[in-house]
Structures are given as C-alpha cells and as structure tokens.
Amino acid sequence: MPKIIIAFLGAMLFSYVLTPYVIKLAHRIGAIDVPKDDRRVHSKPIPRLGGIAIFGGFFIVSTLLIPISREMMGFLLASVIMIIMGILDDTRGLGAKTKLLIQITCALIVFVFGVRIEFLTNPFDKETGMLYLGILALPLTVFWIVGITNTVNLIDGLDGLAAGISAISAITLSLIAYMSNDITSTILLVALAGGAIGFLPFNFNPAKIFMGDTGSLFLGFALSVISIEAAIKSAATLAVVVPILALGIPIFDTTFAIIRRANAGRPIMEADKGHLHHRLLSRGLSQKQTVIALYLMSCILGASAIFIAEASMKSAMVVLTLDLLLIIYGVFRLKILTHTQEEVK
C-alpha cells in the first residue's frame, strides 16, 4: 500500500512541477494549437505538448518503484516511441497512415515482449473457465491496443476532458487490479492517474496548455496495455466487459461516431461535431458543466466495472443490462447516431 500511495502522489507532483516548463518549451518551439475551424471550442492559440509532463511523472515514478521485467521493458520502449510520435505530430504534423503504422508497431513491440491477450474468461465453460485464442491472440491484442489508443485521442475535445476521463479509468482499473492482488498493474495505473491529475490544474477550463496528441495517444496506449493484465485476464465473471466499462466514455463515443458516419455514407475517420461533448454543448451546457457531466458518467461506468469484477454471473448481467439501457437512452436522447445541420466535415 505505501508504494501505491507514493506512486500516485509522486507522479502527480512530478507532472504538476513539469507542466510550466513544458508550456515554456511549447512556446519556444512553436507547438501551439491555433483554432482553424469551428469544431474547436477554444478561441485563442494554446500551447500543447502537455503529454510530456504526464509521461514524465509516470515514467519517473514507475521506473523507480517497479522492477524492469521483460514486459515492462517492452511497454516503456513502446511508450517512448508513442511519445516521440506525439511530439512530432504536435510540432510538425503527421499523416493518419503514418500514425496508424507507428501505433501498430508499438502494439507489436509489447506483444513480442510478452504483453498479449492469450485467453478470455469464459463463464460458460465449467471445465476450464477459459477461452484460449491461439493464433487470434496477435490480431486481437493489436486491435485492442490500437483501438483504445485512438478512442482516448478522439475524446480530447474539451479542456480537461481526456485527462480527467483517463484518470477515472485508470483509478477504476487500479482498484480492480488491487482486488486481484496485481500490485504491479496497480502501481502503474495509479501513477498514470497521478500524472493526469497533476496536469489537470493547467488543463481544466480555461486551459493554459493542451496535452496534444503527445498526451492523448500515450494515455490511450498506456491504458490499453496495462488493462490487458489488470482486467482482461482477471478472474472476473465477465472479465472482457470490465475494461470496456472502465474505458466506457471514449469507447462508446468512438463506436457511435463510426456508426454515425457509416450511416451517413461518410469516411469513418472524417471529423464532425457529433461527439458526445459536442451534443452536450449544443444542449446549452458550458465547457465545465459538460466535462463534469462526462466525469460523472465515467464514474458510474467505472463503479459498474468494479462491481462486475467481483459479482456473480447473475448480478453482473443485471448491472450490465442496466448500463446498456442507460447508454441506449442517452444515445437516442442526444441523437448521437444522427447527423445535424450544425455538424461540419
């Protein structure tokens, strides 16, 4: 327990102290987000690269508190590559195909170093309780890592949104890991949450700095990789559902965006103003109110994930059904699957 507390407070402190220096660096090298279209909700240039501070706090604490195993080495190596890609994208701009290729490469690195989805818990198999994936382990692992990496990146549309949602998701997964006596994953997750929270005072509305792709891609990547050990491989009755609920807001928002664009005959990677935070803003909520509302939604899904991780099959199914009904209600209430006249390409 002392290591867990130190990891959280240490990462938070380092991130908080590093952020002002990152702001100066961003101004010096011209890493500034200038609002160029009406999808952006800020009206003046804001420095980015805040992900450097988040990663710095996480990296310092995790390497000091956790032995460098083979899996840890692969994760840190891939994380550094992800951060470098984010910095290049925030300063010079990288094409979507280039970023996707690098993300797949990072996923392959952690797979080669031993972090992989080799099996899923199968509550219907009374004999082994497992569903072994065999040759499907590689594509499923890559799909999960690349998918979650991009979902966090796509919700980074309001001040403090991605950092806060990532922190809530990390804390949720850390509690699940702790209940499973997985101390390594717990330390990594609380360090990740601490790094994001230490950055939030500078990123919450009105933001003094954005995390940029440097931060959102790293946070998504880290959550996807650590959740493989912390939740997907846990002994939960519905283990595969646990990380999906813990990362619910970015996962569902991205899924609905893909469906919405496909139904409209538009490229699924085309940007629009149909994301959940855009819908809430259009309902008259302020930036702060929208972000806090999404924090609360994430906490509800996180609490459900924690309950399901320890619940019986029957109880888990009841909670999961209630969650799905609430999500369906929200989808139709906010018309998330339909395009509006205000949406832009």
XYZ file of N, CA, C and O in Angstrom, residues 12 28 58 78 85 98 109 130 132 143 153 157 181 201 205 211 226 228 233 236 244 247 252 258 282 301 323 338:
112
model
N 1.814 12.607 -9.561
C 1.034 13.842 -9.574
C 1.933 15.062 -9.352
O 1.823 16.071 -10.054
N 8.443 28.040 -27.128
C 9.764 28.222 -27.729
C 9.872 27.528 -29.086
O 10.469 28.062 -30.018
N 4.753 9.886 -14.841
C 4.521 8.436 -14.868
C 5.830 7.662 -14.991
O 6.068 6.694 -14.251
N 7.895 0.995 -26.071
C 6.805 1.388 -26.963
C 6.219 2.739 -26.542
O 5.821 3.541 -27.399
N 6.323 10.082 -31.343
C 5.365 10.294 -32.420
C 4.432 11.456 -32.099
O 4.138 12.296 -32.957
N 0.669 7.259 -41.290
C 1.950 7.162 -40.576
C 1.710 6.889 -39.101
O 2.360 6.021 -38.495
N 5.384 -4.422 -30.527
C 6.515 -4.445 -29.595
C 6.090 -5.040 -28.257
O 6.754 -5.946 -27.727
N -11.944 -20.889 -19.338
C -11.128 -20.051 -20.219
C -11.446 -20.319 -21.689
O -11.834 -21.410 -22.066
N -9.183 -20.022 -24.909
C -7.839 -19.756 -25.405
C -7.897 -19.338 -26.874
O -8.583 -19.945 -27.692
N -5.508 -5.086 -32.166
C -6.775 -4.361 -32.336
C -7.148 -3.621 -31.050
O -7.569 -2.459 -31.089
N -7.702 9.507 -27.858
C -7.310 10.629 -28.700
C -8.530 11.370 -29.244
O -8.539 12.613 -29.313
N -11.414 16.744 -26.804
C -12.005 17.881 -27.499
C -12.383 19.043 -26.612
O -12.752 20.107 -27.099
N -4.904 -8.639 -6.427
C -3.534 -8.725 -5.894
C -2.466 -8.525 -6.968
O -1.355 -9.050 -6.860
N -4.754 20.830 -13.291
C -4.884 22.248 -12.918
C -4.511 23.217 -14.042
O -5.022 24.338 -14.088
N -10.664 23.965 -17.800
C -11.135 25.224 -18.376
C -11.018 26.416 -17.406
O -11.452 26.309 -16.265
N -2.858 18.771 -23.764
C -1.961 17.613 -23.744
C -1.493 17.253 -25.147
O -0.442 16.647 -25.308
N -1.906 -1.752 -20.065
C -1.983 -2.166 -18.656
C -3.290 -2.909 -18.382
O -3.327 -3.837 -17.568
N -4.750 -5.006 -20.136
C -4.664 -6.409 -20.554
C -4.351 -7.296 -19.352
O -4.965 -8.350 -19.147
N -7.429 -10.261 -18.247
C -7.006 -11.584 -17.792
C -7.415 -11.877 -16.348
O -6.953 -12.846 -15.758
N -12.625 -12.250 -13.241
C -13.987 -11.736 -13.180
C -14.915 -12.601 -14.021
O -14.520 -13.176 -15.038
N -13.960 -2.561 -20.821
C -14.827 -1.812 -21.744
C -15.666 -0.801 -20.968
O -15.846 0.341 -21.395
N -13.349 1.998 -19.497
C -12.973 2.951 -20.542
C -14.200 3.332 -21.375
O -14.090 3.700 -22.538
N -17.431 4.071 -26.213
C -18.772 4.229 -26.765
C -18.852 5.440 -27.694
O -19.510 5.390 -28.737
N -18.299 6.081 -35.445
C -18.095 5.216 -36.615
C -19.443 4.837 -37.234
O -19.629 4.911 -38.452
N -24.239 21.600 -27.258
C -25.363 22.106 -28.052
C -26.647 22.175 -27.241
O -27.588 22.891 -27.610
N -19.939 4.285 -14.903
C -19.487 3.105 -15.648
C -18.333 2.413 -14.920
O -18.245 1.183 -14.895
N -26.753 -0.841 -17.395
C -25.815 0.066 -18.062
C -26.166 0.232 -19.534
O -26.175 1.351 -20.064
N -27.167 10.290 -35.196
C -27.647 11.035 -36.356
C -26.833 12.297 -36.554
O -26.315 12.889 -35.608
